[in-house]
Every structure is written in C-alpha cells, then in structure tokens.
C-alpha cells in the first residue's frame, strides 16, 4: 500500500511539474514574441469569442490574427486554457476551434480579393 501512495505522489508531482513547465514555455514564447501587443483589444475579443465561446471573427480581425502569427496564437490559446476560469472546458474542443479559426482566417487573408 505504501508503494501505491509513493507511486501516486510521483504521478501527481510529474503532472504538476509538466503543467508548470508548459505554462513557463507558453509565457516565454509570448514574452519573446511580444504576442500580447500585436492585436487590438476589439480583435482580441472577437478571436476569443470565436474560439472559447460562439461567435465569428471579422475580416479585419482575421488580418490581425494572421499578423499575430501561429506561434503566438497557439501559445496564447494554450495559456488561456491553463487558467482556472477555463478548467471546465474541454481542451481538445478549444484547440480544434482554435485551429479552425486560424485556418479560416489564413484562407481568407491568403485568397485574392474579388476586385483583384
């Protein structure tokens, strides 16, 4: 029984350290790439709503999201998921919505305009 408790403690320690390392890694990416200063607040709110709630993102904000870059986008979404406020969300669903939003915006920005 004691070995089971030790094993359980090691698993909890490993998971806790892994989560802390992931948080530090995302924070470092965000800091080094100045991710928090690359989008205006209205577009941050639109992107957040389209990923974490139900909503759409405008063409203008898609441009800002793509300008943010995929590395920053992913790090910001992952860091948000680590916050206690979002603990009840399913990470796989949020990541899927994040990828979908990114791909939709990328396709929109990369496609030539009808007037071109």
mmCIF file of N, CA and C in Angstrom:
data_model
loop_
_atom_site.group_PDB
_atom_site.id
_atom_site.type_symbol
_atom_site.label_atom_id
_atom_site.label_comp_id
_atom_site.label_asym_id
_atom_site.label_seq_id
_atom_site.Cartn_x
_atom_site.Cartn_y
_atom_site.Cartn_z
ATOM 1 N N UNK A 1 0.818 -1.188 0.000
ATOM 2 C CA UNK A 1 0.000 0.000 0.000
ATOM 3 C C UNK A 1 0.870 1.264 0.000
ATOM 4 N N UNK A 2 1.974 1.224 0.713
ATOM 5 C CA UNK A 2 2.864 2.388 0.757
ATOM 6 C C UNK A 2 3.437 2.677 -0.623
ATOM 7 N N UNK A 3 3.762 1.626 -1.380
ATOM 8 C CA UNK A 3 4.325 1.843 -2.716
ATOM 9 C C UNK A 3 3.288 2.482 -3.642
ATOM 10 N N UNK A 4 2.023 2.154 -3.453
ATOM 11 C CA UNK A 4 0.964 2.768 -4.249
ATOM 12 C C UNK A 4 0.874 4.264 -3.936
ATOM 13 N N UNK A 5 0.985 4.629 -2.678
ATOM 14 C CA UNK A 5 0.953 6.041 -2.295
ATOM 15 C C UNK A 5 2.150 6.798 -2.854
ATOM 16 N N UNK A 6 3.315 6.170 -2.815
ATOM 17 C CA UNK A 6 4.517 6.793 -3.375
ATOM 18 C C UNK A 6 4.343 6.971 -4.877
ATOM 19 N N UNK A 7 3.825 5.935 -5.527
ATOM 20 C CA UNK A 7 3.595 5.995 -6.970
ATOM 21 C C UNK A 7 2.609 7.121 -7.295
ATOM 22 N N UNK A 8 1.521 7.189 -6.546
ATOM 23 C CA UNK A 8 0.517 8.243 -6.759
ATOM 24 C C UNK A 8 1.124 9.626 -6.573
ATOM 25 N N UNK A 9 1.941 9.765 -5.548
ATOM 26 C CA UNK A 9 2.594 11.048 -5.291
ATOM 27 C C UNK A 9 3.523 11.429 -6.444
ATOM 28 N N UNK A 10 4.237 10.454 -6.978
ATOM 29 C CA UNK A 10 5.136 10.718 -8.107
ATOM 30 C C UNK A 10 4.354 11.130 -9.351
ATOM 31 N N UNK A 11 3.222 10.477 -9.593
ATOM 32 C CA UNK A 11 2.405 10.826 -10.748
ATOM 33 C C UNK A 11 1.888 12.258 -10.611
ATOM 34 N N UNK A 12 1.389 12.614 -9.434
ATOM 35 C CA UNK A 12 0.894 13.973 -9.198
ATOM 36 C C UNK A 12 2.029 14.976 -9.372
ATOM 37 N N UNK A 13 3.195 14.675 -8.830
ATOM 38 C CA UNK A 13 4.344 15.555 -8.957
ATOM 39 C C UNK A 13 4.734 15.736 -10.424
ATOM 40 N N UNK A 14 4.759 14.639 -11.169
ATOM 41 C CA UNK A 14 5.122 14.683 -12.585
ATOM 42 C C UNK A 14 4.122 15.544 -13.358
ATOM 43 N N UNK A 15 2.835 15.336 -13.122
ATOM 44 C CA UNK A 15 1.804 16.102 -13.822
ATOM 45 C C UNK A 15 1.861 17.573 -13.459
ATOM 46 N N UNK A 16 2.095 17.869 -12.191
ATOM 47 C CA UNK A 16 2.191 19.254 -11.744
ATOM 48 C C UNK A 16 3.399 19.938 -12.372
ATOM 49 N N UNK A 17 4.530 19.267 -12.371
ATOM 50 C CA UNK A 17 5.741 19.842 -12.973
ATOM 51 C C UNK A 17 5.552 20.023 -14.469
ATOM 52 N N UNK A 18 4.915 19.057 -15.116
ATOM 53 C CA UNK A 18 4.661 19.156 -16.551
ATOM 54 C C UNK A 18 3.787 20.352 -16.876
ATOM 55 N N UNK A 19 2.757 20.583 -16.083
ATOM 56 C CA UNK A 19 1.870 21.723 -16.292
ATOM 57 C C UNK A 19 2.618 23.027 -16.051
ATOM 58 N N UNK A 20 3.438 23.057 -15.019
ATOM 59 C CA UNK A 20 4.216 24.266 -14.723
ATOM 60 C C UNK A 20 5.211 24.546 -15.848
ATOM 61 N N UNK A 21 5.839 23.501 -16.372
ATOM 62 C CA UNK A 21 6.782 23.690 -17.476
ATOM 63 C C UNK A 21 6.063 24.194 -18.715
ATOM 64 N N UNK A 22 4.856 23.650 -18.994
ATOM 65 C CA UNK A 22 4.086 24.103 -20.147
ATOM 66 C C UNK A 22 3.722 25.575 -19.996
ATOM 67 N N UNK A 23 3.323 25.984 -18.793
ATOM 68 C CA UNK A 23 2.978 27.379 -18.537
ATOM 69 C C UNK A 23 4.181 28.274 -18.765
ATOM 70 N N UNK A 24 5.325 27.882 -18.227
ATOM 71 C CA UNK A 24 6.541 28.688 -18.402
ATOM 72 C C UNK A 24 6.929 28.771 -19.875
ATOM 73 N N UNK A 25 6.792 27.660 -20.593
ATOM 74 C CA UNK A 25 7.138 27.643 -22.011
ATOM 75 C C UNK A 25 6.232 28.595 -22.790
ATOM 76 N N UNK A 26 4.919 28.540 -22.539
ATOM 77 C CA UNK A 26 3.989 29.441 -23.223
ATOM 78 C C UNK A 26 4.264 30.889 -22.852
ATOM 79 N N UNK A 27 4.511 31.152 -21.572
ATOM 80 C CA UNK A 27 4.825 32.515 -21.135
ATOM 81 C C UNK A 27 6.086 33.042 -21.818
ATOM 82 N N UNK A 28 7.082 32.177 -21.963
ATOM 83 C CA UNK A 28 8.328 32.585 -22.604
ATOM 84 C C UNK A 28 8.097 32.905 -24.078
ATOM 85 N N UNK A 29 7.337 32.069 -24.765
ATOM 86 C CA UNK A 29 7.016 32.312 -26.174
ATOM 87 C C UNK A 29 6.286 33.642 -26.321
ATOM 88 N N UNK A 30 5.304 33.864 -25.452
ATOM 89 C CA UNK A 30 4.504 35.091 -25.510
ATOM 90 C C UNK A 30 5.366 36.318 -25.252
ATOM 91 N N UNK A 31 6.245 36.222 -24.278
ATOM 92 C CA UNK A 31 7.118 37.356 -23.943
ATOM 93 C C UNK A 31 8.130 37.630 -25.055
ATOM 94 N N UNK A 32 8.814 36.593 -25.513
ATOM 95 C CA UNK A 32 9.864 36.767 -26.529
ATOM 96 C C UNK A 32 9.319 37.295 -27.854
ATOM 97 N N UNK A 33 8.086 36.937 -28.176
ATOM 98 C CA UNK A 33 7.498 37.344 -29.453
ATOM 99 C C UNK A 33 6.572 38.550 -29.335
ATOM 100 N N UNK A 34 6.504 39.140 -28.132
ATOM 101 C CA UNK A 34 5.653 40.317 -27.891
ATOM 102 C C UNK A 34 4.217 40.058 -28.352
ATOM 103 N N UNK A 35 3.723 38.862 -28.078
ATOM 104 C CA UNK A 35 2.416 38.428 -28.569
ATOM 105 C C UNK A 35 1.260 39.286 -28.053
ATOM 106 N N UNK A 36 1.367 39.767 -26.839
ATOM 107 C CA UNK A 36 0.248 40.490 -26.235
ATOM 108 C C UNK A 36 0.079 41.907 -26.772
ATOM 109 N N UNK A 37 0.976 42.356 -27.619
ATOM 110 C CA UNK A 37 0.880 43.725 -28.134
ATOM 111 C C UNK A 37 0.586 43.757 -29.633
ATOM 112 N N UNK A 38 0.367 42.614 -30.243
ATOM 113 C CA UNK A 38 0.230 42.562 -31.699
ATOM 114 C C UNK A 38 -1.198 42.679 -32.223
ATOM 115 N N UNK A 39 -2.186 42.602 -31.343
ATOM 116 C CA UNK A 39 -3.586 42.723 -31.764
ATOM 117 C C UNK A 39 -4.280 43.769 -30.908
ATOM 118 N N UNK A 40 -5.207 44.483 -31.519
ATOM 119 C CA UNK A 40 -6.013 45.433 -30.774
ATOM 120 C C UNK A 40 -7.061 44.710 -29.938
ATOM 121 N N UNK A 41 -7.504 45.350 -28.870
ATOM 122 C CA UNK A 41 -8.461 44.732 -27.953
ATOM 123 C C UNK A 41 -9.752 44.265 -28.634
ATOM 124 N N UNK A 42 -10.360 45.068 -29.522
ATOM 125 C CA UNK A 42 -11.587 44.586 -30.170
ATOM 126 C C UNK A 42 -11.383 43.264 -30.925
ATOM 127 N N UNK A 43 -10.238 43.128 -31.588
ATOM 128 C CA UNK A 43 -9.964 41.898 -32.334
ATOM 129 C C UNK A 43 -9.598 40.747 -31.401
ATOM 130 N N UNK A 44 -8.940 41.052 -30.303
ATOM 131 C CA UNK A 44 -8.661 40.016 -29.296
ATOM 132 C C UNK A 44 -9.983 39.442 -28.797
ATOM 133 N N UNK A 45 -10.933 40.323 -28.523
ATOM 134 C CA UNK A 45 -12.242 39.879 -28.024
ATOM 135 C C UNK A 45 -12.989 39.054 -29.076
ATOM 136 N N UNK A 46 -12.913 39.463 -30.334
ATOM 137 C CA UNK A 46 -13.558 38.692 -31.407
ATOM 138 C C UNK A 46 -12.933 37.312 -31.538
ATOM 139 N N UNK A 47 -11.616 37.263 -31.541
ATOM 140 C CA UNK A 47 -10.921 35.974 -31.668
ATOM 141 C C UNK A 47 -11.250 35.088 -30.465
ATOM 142 N N UNK A 48 -11.227 35.672 -29.274
ATOM 143 C CA UNK A 48 -11.547 34.913 -28.064
ATOM 144 C C UNK A 48 -12.951 34.322 -28.159
ATOM 145 N N UNK A 49 -13.915 35.140 -28.564
ATOM 146 C CA UNK A 49 -15.300 34.687 -28.664
ATOM 147 C C UNK A 49 -15.440 33.566 -29.683
ATOM 148 N N UNK A 50 -14.744 33.674 -30.797
ATOM 149 C CA UNK A 50 -14.862 32.641 -31.837
ATOM 150 C C UNK A 50 -14.221 31.323 -31.404
ATOM 151 N N UNK A 51 -13.292 31.377 -30.472
ATOM 152 C CA UNK A 51 -12.592 30.158 -30.033
ATOM 153 C C UNK A 51 -13.190 29.605 -28.747
ATOM 154 N N UNK A 52 -13.408 30.443 -27.754
ATOM 155 C CA UNK A 52 -13.819 29.972 -26.431
ATOM 156 C C UNK A 52 -15.335 30.025 -26.208
ATOM 157 N N UNK A 53 -16.043 30.703 -27.081
ATOM 158 C CA UNK A 53 -17.494 30.797 -26.963
ATOM 159 C C UNK A 53 -18.085 30.509 -28.336
ATOM 160 N N UNK A 54 -19.177 31.176 -28.688
ATOM 161 C CA UNK A 54 -19.771 31.021 -30.012
ATOM 162 C C UNK A 54 -19.815 32.403 -30.637
ATOM 163 N N UNK A 55 -19.143 32.537 -31.745
ATOM 164 C CA UNK A 55 -19.114 33.825 -32.414
ATOM 165 C C UNK A 55 -18.276 33.735 -33.668
ATOM 166 N N UNK A 56 -18.251 34.826 -34.387
ATOM 167 C CA UNK A 56 -17.463 34.861 -35.616
ATOM 168 C C UNK A 56 -16.388 35.934 -35.486
ATOM 169 N N UNK A 57 -15.490 35.906 -36.433
ATOM 170 C CA UNK A 57 -14.394 36.869 -36.431
ATOM 171 C C UNK A 57 -14.416 37.611 -37.768
ATOM 172 N N UNK A 58 -14.319 38.923 -37.715
ATOM 173 C CA UNK A 58 -14.401 39.759 -38.919
ATOM 174 C C UNK A 58 -13.146 39.612 -39.767
ATOM 175 N N UNK A 59 -13.261 40.062 -41.019
ATOM 176 C CA UNK A 59 -12.109 40.033 -41.926
ATOM 177 C C UNK A 59 -10.951 40.851 -41.359
ATOM 178 N N UNK A 60 -11.284 42.016 -40.798
ATOM 179 C CA UNK A 60 -10.246 42.884 -40.217
ATOM 180 C C UNK A 60 -9.501 42.143 -39.110
ATOM 181 N N UNK A 61 -10.258 41.493 -38.239
ATOM 182 C CA UNK A 61 -9.631 40.792 -37.115
ATOM 183 C C UNK A 61 -8.910 39.527 -37.572
ATOM 184 N N UNK A 62 -9.385 38.926 -38.650
ATOM 185 C CA UNK A 62 -8.643 37.795 -39.224
ATOM 186 C C UNK A 62 -7.256 38.270 -39.667
ATOM 187 N N UNK A 63 -7.223 39.456 -40.249
ATOM 188 C CA UNK A 63 -5.936 40.014 -40.664
ATOM 189 C C UNK A 63 -5.010 40.221 -39.477
ATOM 190 N N UNK A 64 -5.553 40.723 -38.380
ATOM 191 C CA UNK A 64 -4.741 40.925 -37.175
ATOM 192 C C UNK A 64 -4.300 39.589 -36.579
ATOM 193 N N UNK A 65 -5.200 38.588 -36.610
ATOM 194 C CA UNK A 65 -4.859 37.271 -36.070
ATOM 195 C C UNK A 65 -3.724 36.636 -36.870
ATOM 196 N N UNK A 66 -3.815 36.698 -38.189
ATOM 197 C CA UNK A 66 -2.756 36.128 -39.026
ATOM 198 C C UNK A 66 -1.465 36.921 -38.831
ATOM 199 N N UNK A 67 -1.585 38.249 -38.666
ATOM 200 C CA UNK A 67 -0.410 39.077 -38.384
ATOM 201 C C UNK A 67 0.232 38.737 -37.047
ATOM 202 N N UNK A 68 -0.581 38.271 -36.104
ATOM 203 C CA UNK A 68 -0.079 37.829 -34.801
ATOM 204 C C UNK A 68 0.886 36.667 -34.978
ATOM 205 N N UNK A 69 0.543 35.764 -35.889
ATOM 206 C CA UNK A 69 1.392 34.592 -36.155
ATOM 207 C C UNK A 69 0.887 33.358 -35.430
ATOM 208 N N UNK A 70 1.120 32.218 -36.032
ATOM 209 C CA UNK A 70 0.620 30.960 -35.488
ATOM 210 C C UNK A 70 1.260 30.614 -34.146
ATOM 211 N N UNK A 71 2.542 30.910 -33.978
ATOM 212 C CA UNK A 71 3.232 30.598 -32.717
ATOM 213 C C UNK A 71 2.585 31.366 -31.566
ATOM 214 N N UNK A 72 2.368 32.657 -31.754
ATOM 215 C CA UNK A 72 1.728 33.463 -30.709
ATOM 216 C C UNK A 72 0.290 33.009 -30.476
ATOM 217 N N UNK A 73 -0.422 32.777 -31.562
ATOM 218 C CA UNK A 73 -1.818 32.344 -31.452
ATOM 219 C C UNK A 73 -1.925 31.072 -30.610
ATOM 220 N N UNK A 74 -1.117 30.089 -30.925
ATOM 221 C CA UNK A 74 -1.157 28.813 -30.193
ATOM 222 C C UNK A 74 -0.765 28.987 -28.733
ATOM 223 N N UNK A 75 0.284 29.752 -28.479
ATOM 224 C CA UNK A 75 0.747 29.959 -27.097
ATOM 225 C C UNK A 75 -0.304 30.687 -26.263
ATOM 226 N N UNK A 76 -0.962 31.678 -26.844
ATOM 227 C CA UNK A 76 -1.984 32.423 -26.116
ATOM 228 C C UNK A 76 -3.201 31.549 -25.804
ATOM 229 N N UNK A 77 -3.609 30.725 -26.764
ATOM 230 C CA UNK A 77 -4.744 29.827 -26.531
ATOM 231 C C UNK A 77 -4.394 28.822 -25.435
ATOM 232 N N UNK A 78 -3.206 28.242 -25.515
ATOM 233 C CA UNK A 78 -2.790 27.249 -24.513
ATOM 234 C C UNK A 78 -2.688 27.883 -23.126
ATOM 235 N N UNK A 79 -2.135 29.086 -23.055
ATOM 236 C CA UNK A 79 -2.023 29.754 -21.760
ATOM 237 C C UNK A 79 -3.404 30.068 -21.189
ATOM 238 N N UNK A 80 -4.329 30.476 -22.032
ATOM 239 C CA UNK A 80 -5.691 30.754 -21.574
ATOM 240 C C UNK A 80 -6.330 29.489 -21.019
ATOM 241 N N UNK A 81 -6.120 28.368 -21.684
ATOM 242 C CA UNK A 81 -6.671 27.097 -21.212
ATOM 243 C C UNK A 81 -6.121 26.689 -19.847
ATOM 244 N N UNK A 82 -4.934 27.163 -19.505
ATOM 245 C CA UNK A 82 -4.313 26.818 -18.226
ATOM 246 C C UNK A 82 -4.904 27.611 -17.055
ATOM 247 N N UNK A 83 -5.661 28.645 -17.351
ATOM 248 C CA UNK A 83 -6.233 29.487 -16.296
ATOM 249 C C UNK A 83 -7.386 28.747 -15.610
ATOM 250 N N UNK A 84 -7.498 28.869 -14.282
ATOM 251 C CA UNK A 84 -8.554 28.177 -13.533
ATOM 252 C C UNK A 84 -9.970 28.481 -14.025
ATOM 253 N N UNK A 85 -10.189 29.679 -14.532
ATOM 254 C CA UNK A 85 -11.507 30.071 -15.019
ATOM 255 C C UNK A 85 -11.999 29.157 -16.150
ATOM 256 N N UNK A 86 -11.060 28.570 -16.889
ATOM 257 C CA UNK A 86 -11.411 27.758 -18.047
ATOM 258 C C UNK A 86 -11.207 26.264 -17.807
ATOM 259 N N UNK A 87 -11.096 25.860 -16.553
ATOM 260 C CA UNK A 87 -10.804 24.460 -16.224
ATOM 261 C C UNK A 87 -11.914 23.502 -16.639
ATOM 262 N N UNK A 88 -13.137 24.006 -16.780
ATOM 263 C CA UNK A 88 -14.257 23.142 -17.147
ATOM 264 C C UNK A 88 -14.394 22.939 -18.658
ATOM 265 N N UNK A 89 -13.604 23.649 -19.434
ATOM 266 C CA UNK A 89 -13.659 23.494 -20.885
ATOM 267 C C UNK A 89 -12.873 22.259 -21.311
ATOM 268 N N UNK A 90 -13.258 21.688 -22.424
ATOM 269 C CA UNK A 90 -12.547 20.536 -22.971
ATOM 270 C C UNK A 90 -11.411 21.057 -23.853
ATOM 271 N N UNK A 91 -10.156 20.860 -23.440
ATOM 272 C CA UNK A 91 -9.032 21.394 -24.210
ATOM 273 C C UNK A 91 -9.038 20.957 -25.684
ATOM 274 N N UNK A 92 -9.378 19.714 -25.960
ATOM 275 C CA UNK A 92 -9.366 19.229 -27.347
ATOM 276 C C UNK A 92 -10.358 20.017 -28.210
ATOM 277 N N UNK A 93 -11.507 20.349 -27.647
ATOM 278 C CA UNK A 93 -12.515 21.122 -28.381
ATOM 279 C C UNK A 93 -12.014 22.533 -28.649
ATOM 280 N N UNK A 94 -11.422 23.152 -27.640
ATOM 281 C CA UNK A 94 -10.905 24.519 -27.793
ATOM 282 C C UNK A 94 -9.754 24.553 -28.797
ATOM 283 N N UNK A 95 -8.855 23.592 -28.710
ATOM 284 C CA UNK A 95 -7.735 23.539 -29.657
ATOM 285 C C UNK A 95 -8.269 23.362 -31.082
ATOM 286 N N UNK A 96 -9.287 22.502 -31.247
ATOM 287 C CA UNK A 96 -9.882 22.292 -32.572
ATOM 288 C C UNK A 96 -10.506 23.593 -33.096
ATOM 289 N N UNK A 97 -11.227 24.322 -32.229
ATOM 290 C CA UNK A 97 -11.823 25.593 -32.641
ATOM 291 C C UNK A 97 -10.739 26.627 -32.950
ATOM 292 N N UNK A 98 -9.655 26.580 -32.189
ATOM 293 C CA UNK A 98 -8.537 27.481 -32.417
ATOM 294 C C UNK A 98 -7.916 27.242 -33.794
ATOM 295 N N UNK A 99 -7.698 25.978 -34.114
ATOM 296 C CA UNK A 99 -7.121 25.612 -35.415
ATOM 297 C C UNK A 99 -8.080 25.991 -36.544
ATOM 298 N N UNK A 100 -9.370 25.738 -36.334
ATOM 299 C CA UNK A 100 -10.365 26.073 -37.345
ATOM 300 C C UNK A 100 -10.401 27.582 -37.590
ATOM 301 N N UNK A 101 -10.399 28.364 -36.511
ATOM 302 C CA UNK A 101 -10.396 29.821 -36.650
ATOM 303 C C UNK A 101 -9.143 30.280 -37.387
ATOM 304 N N UNK A 102 -7.990 29.741 -36.998
ATOM 305 C CA UNK A 102 -6.725 30.100 -37.649
ATOM 306 C C UNK A 102 -6.774 29.771 -39.141
ATOM 307 N N UNK A 103 -7.190 28.538 -39.476
ATOM 308 C CA UNK A 103 -7.226 28.110 -40.884
ATOM 309 C C UNK A 103 -8.211 28.942 -41.695
ATOM 310 N N UNK A 104 -9.380 29.244 -41.130
ATOM 311 C CA UNK A 104 -10.358 30.081 -41.832
ATOM 312 C C UNK A 104 -9.792 31.472 -42.102
ATOM 313 N N UNK A 105 -9.143 32.052 -41.097
ATOM 314 C CA UNK A 105 -8.554 33.383 -41.268
ATOM 315 C C UNK A 105 -7.407 33.350 -42.271
ATOM 316 N N UNK A 106 -6.588 32.340 -42.186
ATOM 317 C CA UNK A 106 -5.462 32.221 -43.120
ATOM 318 C C UNK A 106 -5.967 32.105 -44.551
ATOM 319 N N UNK A 107 -6.991 31.293 -44.770
ATOM 320 C CA UNK A 107 -7.565 31.132 -46.117
ATOM 321 C C UNK A 107 -8.163 32.451 -46.604
ATOM 322 N N UNK A 108 -8.817 33.167 -45.716
ATOM 323 C CA UNK A 108 -9.426 34.440 -46.068
ATOM 324 C C UNK A 108 -8.362 35.474 -46.458
ATOM 325 N N UNK A 109 -7.291 35.519 -45.668
ATOM 326 C CA UNK A 109 -6.238 36.505 -45.911
ATOM 327 C C UNK A 109 -5.420 36.141 -47.154
ATOM 328 N N UNK A 110 -5.201 34.842 -47.358
ATOM 329 C CA UNK A 110 -4.387 34.390 -48.491
ATOM 330 C C UNK A 110 -5.142 34.411 -49.825
ATOM 331 N N UNK A 111 -6.482 34.405 -49.783
ATOM 332 C CA UNK A 111 -7.234 34.366 -51.028
ATOM 333 C C UNK A 111 -7.268 35.754 -51.657
ATOM 334 N N UNK A 112 -7.169 35.792 -52.976
ATOM 335 C CA UNK A 112 -7.200 37.102 -53.632
ATOM 336 C C UNK A 112 -8.593 37.712 -53.503
ATOM 337 N N UNK A 113 -8.641 39.033 -53.409
ATOM 338 C CA UNK A 113 -9.935 39.706 -53.273
ATOM 339 C C UNK A 113 -10.672 39.641 -54.599
ATOM 340 N N UNK A 114 -12.005 39.657 -54.589
ATOM 341 C CA UNK A 114 -12.781 39.565 -55.834
ATOM 342 C C UNK A 114 -12.505 40.709 -56.795
ATOM 343 N N UNK A 115 -12.090 41.863 -56.283
ATOM 344 C CA UNK A 115 -11.833 43.015 -57.150
ATOM 345 C C UNK A 115 -10.446 42.965 -57.781
ATOM 346 N N UNK A 116 -9.617 42.003 -57.401
ATOM 347 C CA UNK A 116 -8.248 41.944 -57.936
ATOM 348 C C UNK A 116 -8.220 41.308 -59.305
#
